[in-house]
XYZ file of C-alpha atoms in Angstrom:
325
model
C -73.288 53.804 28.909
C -72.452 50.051 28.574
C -71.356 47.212 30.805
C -70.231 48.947 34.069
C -68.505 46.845 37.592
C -69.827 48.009 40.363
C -67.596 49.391 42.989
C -67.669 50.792 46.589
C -65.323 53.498 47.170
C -62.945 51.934 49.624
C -63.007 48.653 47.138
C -61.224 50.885 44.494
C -57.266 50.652 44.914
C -56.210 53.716 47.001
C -54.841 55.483 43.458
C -58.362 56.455 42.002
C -59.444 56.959 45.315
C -57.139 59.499 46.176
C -57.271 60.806 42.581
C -61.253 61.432 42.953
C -61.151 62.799 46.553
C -58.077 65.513 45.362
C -60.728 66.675 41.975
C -64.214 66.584 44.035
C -62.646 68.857 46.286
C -61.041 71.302 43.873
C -64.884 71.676 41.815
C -66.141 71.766 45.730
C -68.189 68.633 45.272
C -69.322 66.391 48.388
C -67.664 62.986 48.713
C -68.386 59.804 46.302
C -70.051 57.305 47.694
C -70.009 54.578 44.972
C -67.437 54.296 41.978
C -68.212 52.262 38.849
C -65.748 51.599 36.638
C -66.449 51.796 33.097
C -66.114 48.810 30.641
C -62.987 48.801 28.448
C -63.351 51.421 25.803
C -60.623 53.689 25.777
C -57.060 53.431 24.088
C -55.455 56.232 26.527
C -57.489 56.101 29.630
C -59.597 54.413 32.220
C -63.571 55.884 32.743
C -65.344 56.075 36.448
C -68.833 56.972 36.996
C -69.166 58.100 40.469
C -71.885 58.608 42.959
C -71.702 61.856 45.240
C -73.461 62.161 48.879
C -75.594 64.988 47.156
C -76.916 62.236 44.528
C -75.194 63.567 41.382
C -73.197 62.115 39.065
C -69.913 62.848 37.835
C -67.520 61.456 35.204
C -63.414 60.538 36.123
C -61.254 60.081 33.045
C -57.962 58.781 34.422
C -54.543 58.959 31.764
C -52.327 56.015 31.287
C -49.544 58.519 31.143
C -49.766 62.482 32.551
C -50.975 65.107 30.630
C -51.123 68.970 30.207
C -54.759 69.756 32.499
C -56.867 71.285 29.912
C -58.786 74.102 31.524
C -58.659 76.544 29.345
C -59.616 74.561 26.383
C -62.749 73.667 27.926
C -63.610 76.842 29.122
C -63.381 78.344 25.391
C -65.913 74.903 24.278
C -68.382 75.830 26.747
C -68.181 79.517 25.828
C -69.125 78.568 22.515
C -71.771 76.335 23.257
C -69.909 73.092 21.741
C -72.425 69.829 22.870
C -69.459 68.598 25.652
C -69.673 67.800 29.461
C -68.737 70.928 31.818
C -65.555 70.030 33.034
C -65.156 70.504 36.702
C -61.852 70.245 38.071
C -58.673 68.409 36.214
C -54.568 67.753 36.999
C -52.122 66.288 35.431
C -53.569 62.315 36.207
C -57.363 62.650 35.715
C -60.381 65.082 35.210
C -63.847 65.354 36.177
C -66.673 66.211 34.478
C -70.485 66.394 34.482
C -72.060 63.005 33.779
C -73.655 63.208 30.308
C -77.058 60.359 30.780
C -77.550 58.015 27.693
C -75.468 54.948 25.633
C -72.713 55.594 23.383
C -73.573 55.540 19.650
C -71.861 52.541 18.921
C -73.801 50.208 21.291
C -76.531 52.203 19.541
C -75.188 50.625 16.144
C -74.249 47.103 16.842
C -77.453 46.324 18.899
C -79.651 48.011 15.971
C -81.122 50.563 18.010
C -79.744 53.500 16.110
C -83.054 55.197 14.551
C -83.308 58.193 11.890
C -84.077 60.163 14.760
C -80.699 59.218 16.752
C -78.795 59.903 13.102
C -79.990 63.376 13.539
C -79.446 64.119 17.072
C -75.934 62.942 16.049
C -76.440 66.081 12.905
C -76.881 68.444 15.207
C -74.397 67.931 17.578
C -71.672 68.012 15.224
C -73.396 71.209 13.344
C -72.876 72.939 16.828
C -69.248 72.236 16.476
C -68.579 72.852 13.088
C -70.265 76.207 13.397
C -67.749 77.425 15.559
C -65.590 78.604 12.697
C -62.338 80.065 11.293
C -61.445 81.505 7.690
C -59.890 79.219 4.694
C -56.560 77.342 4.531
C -56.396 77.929 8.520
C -55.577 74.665 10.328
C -54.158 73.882 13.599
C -54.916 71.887 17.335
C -56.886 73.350 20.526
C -54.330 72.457 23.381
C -55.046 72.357 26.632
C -54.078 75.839 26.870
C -53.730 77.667 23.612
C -55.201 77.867 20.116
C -52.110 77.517 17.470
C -52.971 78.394 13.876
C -51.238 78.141 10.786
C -51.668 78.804 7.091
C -52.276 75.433 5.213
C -52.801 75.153 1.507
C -55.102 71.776 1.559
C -54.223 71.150 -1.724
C -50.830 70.389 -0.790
C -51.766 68.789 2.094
C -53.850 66.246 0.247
C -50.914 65.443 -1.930
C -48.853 64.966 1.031
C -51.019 62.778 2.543
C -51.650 60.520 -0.624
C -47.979 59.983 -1.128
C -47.518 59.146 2.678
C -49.664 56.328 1.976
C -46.763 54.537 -0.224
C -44.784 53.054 2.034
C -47.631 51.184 4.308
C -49.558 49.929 1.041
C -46.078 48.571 -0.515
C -46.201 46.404 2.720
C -50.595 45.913 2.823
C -52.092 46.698 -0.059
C -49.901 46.984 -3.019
C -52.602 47.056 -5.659
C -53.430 50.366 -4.856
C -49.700 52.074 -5.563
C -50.897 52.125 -9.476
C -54.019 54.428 -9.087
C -52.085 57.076 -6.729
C -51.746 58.786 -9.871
C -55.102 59.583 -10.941
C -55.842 60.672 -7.321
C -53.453 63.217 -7.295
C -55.198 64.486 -10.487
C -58.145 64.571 -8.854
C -56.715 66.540 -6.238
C -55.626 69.047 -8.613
C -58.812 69.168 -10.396
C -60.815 69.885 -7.013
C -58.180 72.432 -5.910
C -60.574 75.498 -5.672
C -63.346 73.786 -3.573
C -60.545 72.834 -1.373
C -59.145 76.177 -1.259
C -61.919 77.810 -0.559
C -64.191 76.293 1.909
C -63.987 77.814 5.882
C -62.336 75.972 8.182
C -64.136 75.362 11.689
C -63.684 73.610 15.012
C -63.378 69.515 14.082
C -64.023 67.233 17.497
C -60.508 65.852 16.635
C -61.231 62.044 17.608
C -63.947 60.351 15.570
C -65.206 57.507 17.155
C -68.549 56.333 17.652
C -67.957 55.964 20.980
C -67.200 59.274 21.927
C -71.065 60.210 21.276
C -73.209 60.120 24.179
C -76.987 59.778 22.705
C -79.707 61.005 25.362
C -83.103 61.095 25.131
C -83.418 64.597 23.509
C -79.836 65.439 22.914
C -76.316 64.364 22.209
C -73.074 65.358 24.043
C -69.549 64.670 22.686
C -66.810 63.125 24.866
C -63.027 63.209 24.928
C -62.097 66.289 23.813
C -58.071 65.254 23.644
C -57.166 66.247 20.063
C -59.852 69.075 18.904
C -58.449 70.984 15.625
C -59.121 73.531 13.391
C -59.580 72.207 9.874
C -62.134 71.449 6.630
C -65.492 70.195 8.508
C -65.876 68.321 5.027
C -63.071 66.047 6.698
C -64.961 65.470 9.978
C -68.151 64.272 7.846
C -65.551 62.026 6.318
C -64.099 60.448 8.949
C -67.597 60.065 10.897
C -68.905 57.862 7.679
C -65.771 55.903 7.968
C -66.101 54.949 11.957
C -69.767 54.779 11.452
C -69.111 52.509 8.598
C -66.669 50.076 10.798
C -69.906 49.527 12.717
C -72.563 49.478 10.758
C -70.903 48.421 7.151
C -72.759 51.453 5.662
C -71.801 54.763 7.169
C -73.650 58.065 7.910
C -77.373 57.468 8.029
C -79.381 60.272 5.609
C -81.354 61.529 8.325
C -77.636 62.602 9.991
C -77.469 65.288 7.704
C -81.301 66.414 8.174
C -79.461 67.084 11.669
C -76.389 68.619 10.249
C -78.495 71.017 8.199
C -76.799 70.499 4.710
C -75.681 67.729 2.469
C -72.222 66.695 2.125
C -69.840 69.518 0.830
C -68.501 67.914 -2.713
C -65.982 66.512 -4.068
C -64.127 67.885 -0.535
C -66.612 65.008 1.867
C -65.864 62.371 -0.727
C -62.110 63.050 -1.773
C -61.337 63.190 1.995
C -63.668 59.780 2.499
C -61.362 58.145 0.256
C -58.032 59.631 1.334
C -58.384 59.540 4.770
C -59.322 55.855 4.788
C -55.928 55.198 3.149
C -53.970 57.053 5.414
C -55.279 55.069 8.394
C -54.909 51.652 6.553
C -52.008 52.500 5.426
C -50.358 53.683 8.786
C -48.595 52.974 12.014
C -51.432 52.379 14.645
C -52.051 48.555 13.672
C -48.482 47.895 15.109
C -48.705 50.266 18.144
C -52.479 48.587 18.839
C -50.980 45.130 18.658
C -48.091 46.025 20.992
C -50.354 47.942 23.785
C -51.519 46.098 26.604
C -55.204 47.103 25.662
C -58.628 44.822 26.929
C -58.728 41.796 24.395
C -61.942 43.301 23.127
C -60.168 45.974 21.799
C -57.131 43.940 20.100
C -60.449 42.025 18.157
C -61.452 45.113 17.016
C -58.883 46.818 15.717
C -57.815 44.117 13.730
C -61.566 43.864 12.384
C -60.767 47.282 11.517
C -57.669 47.184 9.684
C -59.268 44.202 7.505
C -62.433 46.537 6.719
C -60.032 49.401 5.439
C -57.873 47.312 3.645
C -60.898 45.942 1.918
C -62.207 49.978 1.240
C -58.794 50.354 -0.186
C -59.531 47.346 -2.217
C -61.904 48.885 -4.001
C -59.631 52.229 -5.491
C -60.933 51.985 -8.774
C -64.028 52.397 -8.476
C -63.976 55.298 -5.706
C -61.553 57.171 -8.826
C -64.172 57.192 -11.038
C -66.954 58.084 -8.726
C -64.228 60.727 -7.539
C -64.097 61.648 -11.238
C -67.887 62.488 -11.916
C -67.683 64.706 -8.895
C -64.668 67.542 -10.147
């Protein structure tokens, strides 16, 4: 799980205490006994591992800012089998969940211990998701308590987001602005594979640190922002983040795990979109701003420079693009 200080409870200031004592007793859990906080990881809250009387382990995420409690959207993930930890109590600060054993994939990654058979562990946990599915040009957000849907046409959607792109490369990368063009005709060119491929359940929050890898399984963590939408986009965005670490992407054997290969030209047309929508967006400023761990400022400014220098590289993702519609 990473770099973790050790606490005792009563070393913790009296705000997590009383924050852990108020969920243990709504799941009906025995006191903690020792608190460890986790290392600096998250953009939007702070992580506790904590040791009960009875021996188990349980998980505190803790919100910078109060939030909707989101019991009913985990009750509808663990009716349908999605790889996440039960959640056992929540409010408006904080919830608790079952402590899911292993290290997150991106210490996996960066300290080279991220085998084939990890990759496909990884494949399988997000097939479980994506099976969970919903018809075509269907997209919306599981909230904490309600599903919203809403008719999308992802052809138009893909436009949008290409053009949204203008104003952020004008100020990062304007040598991009003159092959917008030929994307959008490569848009309309794959406009029926778009159209018609089922939507499913999409984890919402790519990061290669929200995957847990055990020893003979996977569980996915922070379910904030789950959403209905193209699973094609998912695969996507999971060969971006993994690329960010790794400077390759998606190991092969990931889709052993996943059961299929990428779902063409929709996996690659996304790839390429979706990295310009993040490098060419508002989150660099609001990451520089935030008073976030200093490990996290390095990062995301790694980041930023590794998109810009995907984006960099337009032309020749247009005429790969091209031999695939």
């Amino acid at each position: 799980m990473g770099h973790l200080d050790d606490h005792n409870v009563s070393d913790i200031g009296p705000s997590i205490v009383t924050v852990l004592a108020g969920l243990l007793r709504a799941a009906g859990l025995p006191d903690a006994t020792t608190v460890r906080q986790l290392s600096g990881r998250g953009f939007d809250n702070e992580v506790y591992v904590a040791w009960l009387l009875c021996g188990r382990q349980v998980v505190v995420r803790r919100w910078r800012h109060p939030r909707e409690p989101e019991q009913a959207r985990a009750t509808f993930l663990e009716a349908h089998a999605a790889p996440a930890p039960r959640l056992l109590a929540a409010t408006c600060d904080a919830s608790l969940y079952d402590f899911a054993p292993g290290t997150l994939l991106g210490d996996l990654i960066e300290t080279g211990r991220a085998t084939p058979a990890t990759w496909r562990m990884v494949g399988s946990a997000y097939r479980r998701v994506h099976a969970i599915g919903f018809p075509a040009e269907l997209v919306g957000e599981l909230q904490p308590h309600q599903i919203i849907l809403r008719p999308n046409d992802p052809v138009a959607q893909m436009h949008a987001w290409i053009d949204e792109c203008v104003p952020g490369f004008r100020q990062r990368a304007p040598g991009a602005l003159e092959h917008l063009a030929a994307l959008h005709d490569i848009v309309e060119r794959a406009a029926a594979s778009l159209r018609t491929q089922p939507t499913a359940l999409l984890h919402g929050d790519v990061n290669m640190w929200n995957v847990i890898v055990g020893d003979d399984a996977v569980s996915l963590i922070d379910w904030d922002y789950p959403r209905v939408g193209d699973p094609a986009m998912e695969v996507a965005l999971l060969d971006k983040h993994a690329s960010l670490f790794n400077g390759r992407g998606l190991h092969a054997a990931f889709f052993d795990g996943y059961g299929h290969a990428p779902v063409e030209p929709n996996t690659s047309l996304h790839r390429v979109v979706q990295t310009m929508t993040w490098a060419a967006g508002d989150d660099w400023s609001a990451f520089d701003q935030q008073e976030f761990p200093a490990e996290l400022h390095k990062r995301t400014r790694a980041w930023l420079k590794e998109l810009l220098a995907y984006v960099a590289q337009l032309p020749a993702h247009v005429e790969r693009l091209r031999m695939l519609v």
